Amino acid sequence: MKLLKLIANLGYGSRREVLALFADGRITDAKGEVLYGDDRLPASGVLIDGQVLDPLPGVVIALNKPCGYTCSTRDPSRLVFDLLPARFRLRSPALSTVGRLDRDTSGLLLLTDDGQLLHRIISPRAQVSKTYEATLAEDLRGDEAELFASGSLMLESETTPLAPARLITLGPRHVQLVVSEGRYHQVRRMFAATGNAVTRLQRIAIGDLRLAELDLPEGEWRVLEAAALARVFGARD
Ligand code: URA
């Protein structure tokens, strides 16, 4: 692909704006030689204002989402995209969140521009687990682990029961829950079905990829390399 198209598709500007970057000599190779829009170099050798290019299409980003941000591209509130460089919203193909976290849920959120990969992660058939840590308003009543594991819990206004989920009790009001689906407000609604309420919710893992191992402060993101991505599907190093 010609550099002009490649760089415009990465969101650095419209074709006209990127042409101006070339004309101003701001796009160079590693030796500082000025490049041209119809050059076809490997992207790894291209610098804009001395900085390497953003990751090429096929990227997966891990974000440690804080509470208060919405997984949407159009919403009057703060968006998870506000935590990424502004040009990431102009990329083609577009970056999408892999599933959603509620505005008031924090934790591990993936974003990708690879539609097939996104589908592989969120498809119920893929059985990629999601692990949440929750604080509850009331003490557990005692039968929740059995109920959630039963595969027969029906959430309000749904027509099919939830797949079995695993509850790990850390304290009377402190749990981890491992689910294989991604239904709307699923964790909050599961506890609501037991007469309880979730007061704090964090996603701590997707598949075997744990937020803690990424060492990402809240609000920060990083491109996920292949080995880390494989852990989403359960592969170990
Ligand atoms: N379940 C919820 O209730 N909320 C989330 O954000 C994720 C899972």
Coordinates of N, CA and C and ligand atoms in Angstrom, one line a residue:
M1 N 0.8 -1.2 0.0 CA 0.0 0.0 0.0 C 0.9 1.3 0.0
K2 N 0.4 2.3 -0.7 CA 1.2 3.5 -0.7 C 1.2 4.2 0.6
L3 N 2.3 4.8 1.0 CA 2.4 5.4 2.3 C 1.2 6.4 2.6
L4 N 0.8 7.2 1.5 CA -0.2 8.2 1.7 C -1.5 7.5 2.3
K5 N -1.9 6.4 1.6 CA -3.1 5.7 2.1 C -2.9 5.1 3.5
L6 N -1.8 4.4 3.6 CA -1.5 3.8 4.9 C -1.6 4.7 6.1
I7 N -1.0 5.9 5.9 CA -0.9 6.9 7.0 C -2.2 7.6 7.2
A8 N -3.0 7.8 6.1 CA -4.3 8.4 6.3 C -5.2 7.4 7.0
N9 N -5.1 6.1 6.6 CA -5.9 5.1 7.3 C -5.6 4.9 8.8
L10 N -4.4 5.3 9.2 CA -4.0 5.2 10.6 C -4.6 6.4 11.4
G11 N -5.3 7.3 10.7 CA -5.9 8.4 11.4 C -5.1 9.6 11.6
Y12 N -3.9 9.7 10.9 CA -3.1 10.9 11.0 C -3.7 12.1 10.3
G13 N -4.7 11.9 9.5 CA -5.4 13.0 8.9 C -6.0 12.6 7.6
S14 N -6.7 13.5 7.0 CA -7.3 13.2 5.7 C -6.2 13.1 4.6
R15 N -6.5 12.6 3.5 CA -5.5 12.5 2.4 C -4.8 13.8 2.2
R16 N -5.6 14.9 2.2 CA -5.1 16.2 2.0 C -4.1 16.6 3.2
E17 N -4.5 16.3 4.4 CA -3.7 16.7 5.5 C -2.4 15.9 5.5
V18 N -2.5 14.6 5.1 CA -1.3 13.7 5.1 C -0.4 14.2 4.0
L19 N -1.0 14.6 2.9 CA -0.1 15.1 1.8 C 0.7 16.3 2.3
A20 N 0.0 17.1 3.1 CA 0.7 18.3 3.6 C 1.9 17.9 4.5
L21 N 1.7 16.8 5.3 CA 2.8 16.3 6.2 C 4.0 15.9 5.3
F22 N 3.7 15.2 4.1 CA 4.7 14.8 3.2 C 5.4 16.1 2.7
A23 N 4.6 17.0 2.2 CA 5.1 18.2 1.6 C 6.0 19.0 2.5
D24 N 5.7 19.0 3.8 CA 6.5 19.7 4.8 C 7.7 18.9 5.3
G25 N 7.9 17.7 4.7 CA 9.1 16.9 5.0 C 9.1 16.3 6.4
R26 N 7.8 16.1 6.9 CA 7.7 15.6 8.3 C 7.7 14.1 8.3
I27 N 7.6 13.5 7.1 CA 7.6 12.0 7.1 C 8.9 11.5 6.5
T28 N 9.6 10.8 7.2 CA 11.0 10.4 6.8 C 11.3 9.0 7.1
D29 N 12.4 8.5 6.6 CA 12.9 7.2 7.0 C 13.8 7.3 8.2
A30 N 14.3 6.2 8.7 CA 15.1 6.2 9.9 C 16.3 7.1 9.8
K31 N 16.8 7.3 8.5 CA 18.0 8.1 8.4 C 17.7 9.6 8.2
G32 N 16.4 9.9 8.2 CA 16.0 11.3 8.1 C 15.7 11.7 6.7
E33 N 15.8 10.7 5.7 CA 15.5 11.0 4.3 C 14.0 11.3 4.2
V34 N 13.6 12.4 3.5 CA 12.2 12.7 3.3 C 11.5 11.6 2.4
L35 N 10.3 11.2 2.8 CA 9.6 10.2 2.0 C 8.5 10.9 1.2
Y36 N 7.9 10.1 0.3 CA 6.8 10.6 -0.6 C 5.6 9.7 -0.5
G37 N 4.5 10.3 -0.7 CA 3.2 9.7 -0.6 C 3.0 8.4 -1.4
D38 N 3.7 8.3 -2.5 CA 3.5 7.1 -3.3 C 4.7 6.1 -3.1
D39 N 5.5 6.3 -2.1 CA 6.5 5.3 -1.6 C 5.8 4.2 -1.0
R40 N 6.4 3.0 -1.1 CA 5.7 1.8 -0.5 C 6.7 1.1 0.4
L41 N 7.3 1.8 1.3 CA 8.3 1.2 2.3 C 7.5 0.3 3.3
P42 N 8.3 -0.6 3.9 CA 7.7 -1.3 5.1 C 7.4 -0.2 6.2
A43 N 6.2 -0.3 6.8 CA 5.8 0.7 7.8 C 6.8 0.9 8.9
S44 N 7.6 -0.2 9.2 CA 8.5 -0.1 10.3 C 9.6 0.9 10.1
G45 N 9.8 1.2 8.8 CA 10.9 2.2 8.5 C 10.5 3.6 8.4
V46 N 9.2 3.9 8.8 CA 8.6 5.2 8.5 C 8.5 6.0 9.8
L47 N 8.9 7.3 9.8 CA 8.8 8.1 11.0 C 7.9 9.3 10.7
I48 N 7.1 9.8 11.6 CA 6.4 11.0 11.5 C 6.9 11.9 12.6
D49 N 7.5 13.1 12.2 CA 8.1 13.9 13.2 C 9.1 13.1 14.1
G50 N 9.8 12.2 13.5 CA 10.7 11.4 14.2 C 10.2 10.2 15.1
Q51 N 8.8 10.1 15.1 CA 8.2 9.1 15.9 C 7.7 7.9 15.0
V52 N 7.9 6.7 15.5 CA 7.4 5.5 14.7 C 5.9 5.6 14.6
L53 N 5.4 4.9 13.5 CA 4.0 4.9 13.2 C 3.2 4.1 14.3
D54 N 2.0 4.5 14.4 CA 1.0 3.7 15.2 C 1.0 2.3 14.7
P55 N 0.5 1.3 15.5 CA 0.4 -0.1 15.1 C -0.5 -0.2 13.8
L56 N -0.1 -1.1 12.9 CA -0.8 -1.3 11.7 C -2.2 -2.0 12.0
P57 N -3.1 -2.0 11.0 CA -4.3 -2.8 11.2 C -4.0 -4.2 11.7
G58 N -5.0 -4.8 12.5 CA -4.7 -6.1 13.1 C -4.3 -5.9 14.5
V59 N -4.5 -4.7 15.0 CA -4.0 -4.4 16.4 C -5.0 -4.8 17.4
V60 N -4.4 -5.2 18.6 CA -5.3 -5.5 19.8 C -4.7 -4.6 20.9
I61 N -5.6 -3.9 21.5 CA -5.2 -3.0 22.6 C -5.8 -3.5 23.9
A62 N -5.0 -3.5 25.0 CA -5.6 -3.8 26.3 C -5.7 -2.5 27.1
L63 N -6.8 -2.2 27.6 CA -7.0 -0.9 28.4 C -7.5 -1.3 29.8
N64 N -6.9 -0.6 30.8 CA -7.4 -0.8 32.2 C -8.5 0.3 32.4
K65 N -9.7 0.0 32.1 CA -10.8 1.0 32.1 C -11.1 1.4 33.5
P66 N -11.1 2.7 33.7 CA -11.6 3.2 35.0 C -13.2 3.3 35.0
C67 N -13.8 3.4 36.1 CA -15.2 3.7 36.2 C -15.5 5.1 35.6
G68 N -16.7 5.3 35.1 CA -17.0 6.7 34.6 C -16.8 6.8 33.1
Y69 N -16.3 5.8 32.4 CA -16.1 5.9 30.9 C -17.1 4.9 30.3
T70 N -17.6 5.3 29.1 CA -18.6 4.5 28.4 C -18.0 3.8 27.2
C71 N -18.3 2.5 26.9 CA -17.8 1.8 25.8 C -18.7 2.1 24.6
S72 N -18.6 3.3 24.1 CA -19.5 3.7 23.0 C -18.6 4.7 22.2
T73 N -19.0 4.9 20.9 CA -18.3 6.0 20.1 C -19.1 7.3 20.2
R74 N -20.4 7.2 20.5 CA -21.2 8.4 20.5 C -22.0 8.4 21.8
D75 N -21.6 9.3 22.7 CA -22.3 9.4 24.0 C -21.9 10.7 24.6
P76 N -22.8 11.4 25.3 CA -22.4 12.7 25.8 C -21.4 12.5 27.0
S77 N -21.3 11.3 27.5 CA -20.4 11.2 28.7 C -18.9 10.9 28.2
R78 N -18.0 10.7 29.2 CA -16.7 10.3 28.8 C -16.6 8.9 28.2
L79 N -15.8 8.8 27.1 CA -15.8 7.5 26.4 C -14.4 6.9 26.6
V80 N -14.4 5.5 26.5 CA -13.1 4.9 26.6 C -12.1 5.3 25.5
F81 N -12.7 5.8 24.4 CA -11.8 6.3 23.3 C -11.1 7.6 23.7
D82 N -11.6 8.3 24.7 CA -10.9 9.5 25.2 C -9.6 9.1 25.9
L83 N -9.5 7.9 26.3 CA -8.2 7.4 26.9 C -7.1 7.1 26.0
L84 N -7.5 7.0 24.7 CA -6.5 6.7 23.6 C -6.1 7.9 22.8
P85 N -5.1 7.9 22.0 CA -4.8 9.1 21.2 C -6.0 9.4 20.3
A86 N -6.3 10.7 20.1 CA -7.5 11.1 19.4 C -7.5 10.5 18.0
R87 N -6.3 10.3 17.3 CA -6.4 9.8 15.9 C -6.8 8.4 15.9
F88 N -6.8 7.6 17.0 CA -7.2 6.2 17.0 C -8.7 6.1 16.6
R89 N -9.5 7.2 16.8 CA -10.9 7.1 16.5 C -11.1 7.3 15.0
L90 N -10.0 7.7 14.3 CA -10.2 8.0 12.8 C -9.6 6.9 12.0
R91 N -9.2 5.8 12.7 CA -8.5 4.7 11.9 C -9.5 4.0 11.0
S92 N -9.0 3.5 9.9 CA -9.8 2.6 9.1 C -8.9 1.4 8.7
P93 N -9.3 0.2 9.1 CA -10.6 -0.2 9.7 C -10.7 0.3 11.2
A94 N -11.9 0.5 11.6 CA -12.2 1.2 12.9 C -11.8 0.3 14.0
L95 N -11.4 0.9 15.1 CA -11.2 0.2 16.4 C -12.5 0.0 17.1
S96 N -12.8 -1.2 17.6 CA -14.1 -1.4 18.4 C -13.7 -2.0 19.7
T97 N -14.6 -1.8 20.7 CA -14.3 -2.5 22.0 C -14.8 -4.0 21.8
V98 N -14.1 -4.9 22.4 CA -14.4 -6.3 22.3 C -15.4 -6.6 23.5
G99 N -16.7 -6.5 23.1 CA -17.7 -6.5 24.1 C -17.8 -5.2 24.8
R100 N -18.5 -5.1 25.9 CA -18.6 -3.9 26.7 C -18.5 -4.1 28.1
L101 N -18.0 -3.0 28.8 CA -18.1 -2.9 30.3 C -19.1 -1.8 30.6
D102 N -19.9 -1.9 31.6 CA -20.7 -0.8 32.0 C -19.9 0.4 32.4
R103 N -20.5 1.6 32.3 CA -19.8 2.8 32.7 C -19.2 2.7 34.1
D104 N -19.9 2.0 35.0 CA -19.4 1.9 36.4 C -18.7 0.6 36.7
T105 N -18.2 -0.1 35.6 CA -17.4 -1.2 35.8 C -16.0 -0.8 35.3
S106 N -15.0 -1.2 36.1 CA -13.6 -1.0 35.7 C -12.9 -2.3 35.3
G107 N -11.7 -2.2 34.8 CA -10.9 -3.4 34.5 C -10.6 -3.6 33.1
L108 N -10.3 -4.9 32.8 CA -9.6 -5.2 31.5 C -10.6 -5.1 30.4
L109 N -10.3 -4.3 29.4 CA -11.1 -4.1 28.2 C -10.2 -4.2 27.0
L110 N -10.6 -5.0 26.0 CA -9.8 -5.1 24.8 C -10.4 -4.3 23.7
L111 N -9.6 -3.8 22.8 CA -10.2 -3.1 21.6 C -9.4 -3.7 20.4
T112 N -10.1 -3.8 19.3 CA -9.4 -4.3 18.1 C -10.0 -3.8 16.9
D113 N -9.3 -3.8 15.8 CA -9.9 -3.5 14.5 C -10.0 -4.8 13.6
D114 N -9.8 -5.9 14.3 CA -9.9 -7.2 13.6 C -11.2 -7.8 13.9
G115 N -12.2 -7.7 12.9 CA -13.5 -8.2 13.2 C -13.6 -9.7 13.5
Q116 N -12.8 -10.5 12.8 CA -12.9 -11.9 13.0 C -12.4 -12.3 14.4
L117 N -11.3 -11.6 14.8 CA -10.8 -11.8 16.2 C -11.8 -11.4 17.2
L118 N -12.4 -10.3 17.0 CA -13.4 -9.8 17.9 C -14.5 -10.9 18.1
H119 N -15.0 -11.4 17.0 CA -16.0 -12.4 17.0 C -15.6 -13.6 17.7
R120 N -14.3 -14.0 17.5 CA -13.8 -15.2 18.2 C -13.8 -15.1 19.7
I121 N -13.6 -13.8 20.2 CA -13.5 -13.6 21.6 C -14.9 -13.5 22.2
I122 N -15.8 -12.9 21.5 CA -17.1 -12.6 22.2 C -18.2 -13.7 21.8
S123 N -17.9 -14.5 20.8 CA -19.0 -15.5 20.4 C -19.2 -16.5 21.6
P124 N -20.5 -16.7 22.0 CA -20.7 -17.6 23.1 C -20.1 -19.0 22.8
R125 N -20.0 -19.4 21.5 CA -19.4 -20.7 21.2 C -17.9 -20.8 21.5
A126 N -17.3 -19.6 21.5 CA -15.8 -19.6 21.8 C -15.6 -19.9 23.3
Q127 N -16.6 -19.7 24.1 CA -16.4 -20.0 25.6 C -15.2 -19.4 26.2
V128 N -14.9 -18.1 25.8 CA -13.8 -17.4 26.4 C -14.4 -16.9 27.8
S129 N -13.8 -17.3 28.9 CA -14.3 -16.9 30.2 C -14.0 -15.4 30.5
K130 N -14.8 -14.8 31.3 CA -14.5 -13.4 31.8 C -14.6 -13.5 33.3
T131 N -13.6 -13.0 34.0 CA -13.6 -13.1 35.4 C -13.8 -11.7 36.0
Y132 N -14.7 -11.6 36.9 CA -15.0 -10.4 37.6 C -14.8 -10.5 39.1
E133 N -14.4 -9.4 39.7 CA -14.3 -9.3 41.1 C -15.4 -8.3 41.5
A134 N -16.2 -8.7 42.5 CA -17.3 -7.8 42.9 C -17.4 -7.6 44.4
T135 N -17.8 -6.4 44.8 CA -18.2 -6.2 46.2 C -19.7 -6.1 46.2
L136 N -20.3 -6.7 47.2 CA -21.7 -6.8 47.3 C -22.3 -5.9 48.4
A137 N -23.5 -5.5 48.3 CA -24.2 -4.6 49.3 C -24.6 -5.4 50.5
E138 N -24.9 -6.7 50.3 CA -25.3 -7.6 51.5 C -24.5 -8.8 51.5
D139 N -24.4 -9.5 52.7 CA -23.7 -10.7 52.8 C -24.3 -11.8 51.8
L140 N -23.5 -12.7 51.3 CA -24.0 -13.8 50.5 C -25.0 -14.6 51.4
R141 N -26.0 -15.1 50.7 CA -27.0 -15.9 51.5 C -26.6 -17.4 51.6
G142 N -25.7 -17.8 50.7 CA -25.1 -19.2 50.9 C -25.4 -20.1 49.7
D143 N -26.4 -19.8 49.0 CA -26.8 -20.8 47.9 C -26.3 -20.3 46.5
E144 N -25.6 -19.1 46.5 CA -25.4 -18.5 45.2 C -24.5 -19.3 44.3
A145 N -23.4 -20.0 44.9 CA -22.5 -20.7 44.0 C -23.2 -21.9 43.3
E146 N -24.1 -22.5 44.1 CA -24.9 -23.6 43.5 C -25.8 -23.1 42.4
L147 N -26.5 -22.0 42.7 CA -27.5 -21.4 41.8 C -26.8 -21.0 40.5
F148 N -25.6 -20.3 40.6 CA -24.9 -19.8 39.4 C -24.3 -21.0 38.6
A149 N -24.0 -22.0 39.3 CA -23.3 -23.2 38.6 C -24.4 -24.1 37.9
S150 N -25.7 -23.9 38.3 CA -26.7 -24.8 37.9 C -27.0 -24.8 36.4
G151 N -26.8 -23.7 35.7 CA -27.2 -23.6 34.3 C -28.7 -23.4 34.1
S152 N -29.3 -23.1 35.2 CA -30.8 -22.9 35.1 C -31.3 -21.5 35.6
L153 N -30.3 -20.7 35.9 CA -30.8 -19.3 36.4 C -31.3 -18.5 35.2
M154 N -32.5 -18.0 35.4 CA -33.1 -17.2 34.3 C -33.2 -15.8 34.8
L155 N -32.5 -14.9 34.0 CA -32.6 -13.5 34.3 C -33.9 -12.9 33.9
E156 N -34.3 -11.8 34.6 CA -35.6 -11.2 34.2 C -35.6 -10.8 32.8
S157 N -36.7 -11.0 32.1 CA -37.0 -10.6 30.7 C -36.1 -11.4 29.7
E158 N -35.5 -12.5 30.1 CA -34.7 -13.3 29.2 C -35.5 -14.6 28.9
T159 N -35.2 -15.3 27.8 CA -35.9 -16.5 27.5 C -35.1 -17.8 27.6
T160 N -33.7 -17.6 27.8 CA -32.9 -18.8 27.9 C -32.1 -18.6 29.2
P161 N -31.9 -19.7 29.9 CA -31.2 -19.7 31.2 C -29.7 -19.3 31.0
L162 N -29.0 -18.9 32.0 CA -27.6 -18.6 31.9 C -26.8 -19.8 31.9
A163 N -25.7 -19.8 31.1 CA -24.8 -21.0 31.2 C -24.2 -21.0 32.6
P164 N -23.7 -22.2 33.0 CA -23.1 -22.3 34.3 C -22.0 -21.2 34.5
A165 N -21.9 -20.6 35.7 CA -20.9 -19.7 36.1 C -20.3 -20.1 37.4
R166 N -19.0 -19.8 37.6 CA -18.3 -20.3 38.9 C -18.1 -19.1 39.8
L167 N -18.6 -19.3 41.0 CA -18.5 -18.3 42.1 C -17.3 -18.7 43.0
I168 N -16.4 -17.7 43.3 CA -15.4 -18.0 44.2 C -15.6 -16.9 45.4
T169 N -15.8 -17.4 46.6 CA -16.1 -16.5 47.7 C -14.8 -16.1 48.4
L170 N -14.6 -14.8 48.4 CA -13.4 -14.2 49.0 C -13.7 -13.7 50.4
G171 N -15.0 -13.4 50.7 CA -15.4 -12.9 51.9 C -17.0 -12.8 51.9
P172 N -17.6 -12.4 53.0 CA -19.1 -12.4 52.9 C -19.7 -11.5 51.9
R173 N -18.9 -10.4 51.5 CA -19.4 -9.5 50.5 C -18.4 -9.3 49.4
H174 N -17.5 -10.2 49.2 CA -16.4 -10.1 48.3 C -16.3 -11.4 47.5
V175 N -16.5 -11.3 46.2 CA -16.5 -12.5 45.4 C -15.7 -12.3 44.1
Q176 N -15.4 -13.5 43.5 CA -15.0 -13.5 42.1 C -16.0 -14.3 41.3
L177 N -16.4 -14.0 40.1 CA -17.3 -14.7 39.3 C -16.8 -14.9 37.9
V178 N -16.8 -16.2 37.5 CA -16.2 -16.5 36.2 C -17.4 -16.9 35.3
V179 N -17.6 -16.1 34.2 CA -18.8 -16.4 33.3 C -18.3 -16.6 31.9
S180 N -19.1 -17.3 31.1 CA -18.6 -17.6 29.8 C -19.5 -16.8 28.7
E181 N -20.5 -16.0 29.2 CA -21.3 -15.3 28.3 C -21.0 -13.8 28.6
G182 N -21.7 -13.0 27.8 CA -21.6 -11.5 28.0 C -22.9 -10.8 27.9
R183 N -23.9 -11.3 28.7 CA -25.2 -10.7 28.6 C -25.2 -9.3 29.2
Y184 N -26.2 -8.5 28.8 CA -26.3 -7.2 29.3 C -26.3 -7.1 30.8
H185 N -25.4 -6.3 31.4 CA -25.4 -6.2 32.9 C -25.4 -7.5 33.6
Q186 N -24.7 -8.5 33.0 CA -24.9 -9.9 33.5 C -24.6 -10.1 35.0
V187 N -23.5 -9.6 35.4 CA -23.1 -9.9 36.8 C -24.0 -9.2 37.8
R188 N -24.3 -7.9 37.5 CA -25.2 -7.2 38.4 C -26.6 -7.8 38.4
R189 N -27.0 -8.3 37.3 CA -28.4 -8.9 37.2 C -28.4 -10.3 37.9
M190 N -27.2 -11.0 37.9 CA -27.2 -12.3 38.6 C -27.3 -12.1 40.1
F191 N -26.6 -11.1 40.6 CA -26.8 -10.9 42.0 C -28.1 -10.2 42.4
A192 N -28.7 -9.4 41.5 CA -30.0 -8.9 41.7 C -31.0 -10.0 41.8
A193 N -30.8 -11.1 41.1 CA -31.7 -12.3 41.1 C -31.6 -13.0 42.4
T194 N -30.6 -12.7 43.2 CA -30.5 -13.3 44.6 C -30.8 -12.3 45.7
G195 N -31.4 -11.2 45.2 CA -31.8 -10.2 46.2 C -30.6 -9.3 46.7
N196 N -29.5 -9.4 46.1 CA -28.3 -8.6 46.5 C -28.1 -7.5 45.4
A197 N -27.0 -6.7 45.6 CA -26.7 -5.7 44.7 C -25.1 -5.6 44.6
V198 N -24.6 -5.3 43.5 CA -23.2 -5.2 43.3 C -22.8 -3.7 43.5
T199 N -21.9 -3.4 44.4 CA -21.6 -2.0 44.6 C -20.2 -1.6 43.9
R200 N -19.4 -2.6 43.6 CA -18.2 -2.4 42.9 C -17.9 -3.6 42.0
L201 N -17.6 -3.3 40.8 CA -17.3 -4.4 39.8 C -16.1 -4.1 39.0
Q202 N -15.2 -5.1 38.9 CA -14.0 -5.0 38.1 C -13.8 -6.2 37.3
R203 N -13.5 -6.1 36.0 CA -13.1 -7.3 35.3 C -11.6 -7.5 35.4
I204 N -11.3 -8.7 36.0 CA -9.8 -8.9 36.3 C -9.2 -9.9 35.3
A205 N -10.0 -10.6 34.4 CA -9.3 -11.4 33.4 C -10.3 -11.7 32.3
I206 N -9.7 -11.9 31.1 CA -10.4 -12.4 29.9 C -9.7 -13.7 29.5
G207 N -10.4 -14.8 29.5 CA -9.6 -16.1 29.3 C -8.6 -16.2 30.4
D208 N -7.4 -16.5 30.0 CA -6.3 -16.6 31.0 C -5.4 -15.4 31.1
L209 N -5.9 -14.3 30.4 CA -5.1 -13.1 30.4 C -5.6 -12.2 31.6
R210 N -4.7 -12.1 32.5 CA -5.1 -11.4 33.8 C -4.7 -9.9 33.7
L211 N -5.5 -9.1 34.2 CA -5.2 -7.6 34.2 C -3.9 -7.4 35.1
A212 N -3.8 -8.1 36.2 CA -2.6 -7.9 37.1 C -1.3 -8.2 36.4
E213 N -1.3 -9.1 35.4 CA 0.0 -9.5 34.8 C 0.4 -8.4 33.8
L214 N -0.6 -7.6 33.4 CA -0.3 -6.6 32.3 C 0.4 -5.4 32.9
D215 N 0.3 -5.2 34.3 CA 0.9 -4.1 34.9 C 0.5 -2.8 34.3
L216 N -0.8 -2.6 34.2 CA -1.3 -1.4 33.5 C -2.0 -0.5 34.6
P217 N -1.5 0.6 34.9 CA -2.3 1.5 35.8 C -3.6 1.8 35.2
E218 N -4.6 2.2 36.1 CA -5.9 2.5 35.7 C -5.9 3.7 34.7
G219 N -6.6 3.5 33.6 CA -6.7 4.6 32.6 C -5.6 4.4 31.5
E220 N -4.7 3.4 31.7 CA -3.7 3.3 30.7 C -3.9 2.1 29.8
W221 N -3.2 2.1 28.6 CA -3.4 1.1 27.6 C -2.1 0.6 27.0
R222 N -2.1 -0.5 26.4 CA -0.9 -1.0 25.7 C -1.3 -1.9 24.6
V223 N -0.5 -1.9 23.5 CA -0.8 -2.9 22.4 C -0.4 -4.3 23.0
L224 N -1.3 -5.2 22.7 CA -1.1 -6.6 23.2 C -0.3 -7.4 22.2
E225 N 0.8 -8.0 22.6 CA 1.6 -8.8 21.7 C 1.0 -10.2 21.6
A226 N 1.4 -10.9 20.6 CA 0.8 -12.2 20.2 C 0.7 -13.2 21.4
A227 N 1.8 -13.2 22.2 CA 1.8 -14.2 23.3 C 0.7 -13.9 24.3
A228 N 0.6 -12.6 24.6 CA -0.5 -12.2 25.6 C -1.8 -12.4 25.0
L229 N -2.0 -12.1 23.7 CA -3.3 -12.4 23.1 C -3.7 -13.9 23.1
A230 N -2.7 -14.7 23.0 CA -2.9 -16.2 23.0 C -3.5 -16.6 24.3
R231 N -3.2 -15.9 25.4 CA -3.6 -16.2 26.7 C -5.1 -16.0 26.9
V232 N -5.7 -15.1 26.0 CA -7.1 -14.9 26.0 C -7.8 -16.3 25.7
F233 N -7.1 -17.0 24.8 CA -7.7 -18.3 24.4 C -7.1 -19.5 25.2
G234 N -6.5 -19.2 26.3 CA -6.0 -20.2 27.2 C -4.6 -20.8 26.9
A235 N -3.9 -20.2 25.9 CA -2.6 -20.7 25.7 C -1.6 -20.2 26.7
R236 N -0.7 -21.1 27.1 CA 0.3 -20.8 28.1 C 1.7 -20.7 27.4
D237 N 2.6 -19.9 28.0 CA 3.9 -19.8 27.4 C 4.7 -21.1 27.6
Ligands
URA1 N1 -21.6 -7.6 34.1 C1 -22.1 -6.4 34.5 O1 -23.1 -6.4 35.2 N2 -21.5 -5.3 34.1 C2 -20.4 -5.3 33.3 O2 -19.8 -4.3 33.0 C3 -19.8 -6.6 32.9 C4 -20.5 -7.7 33.3

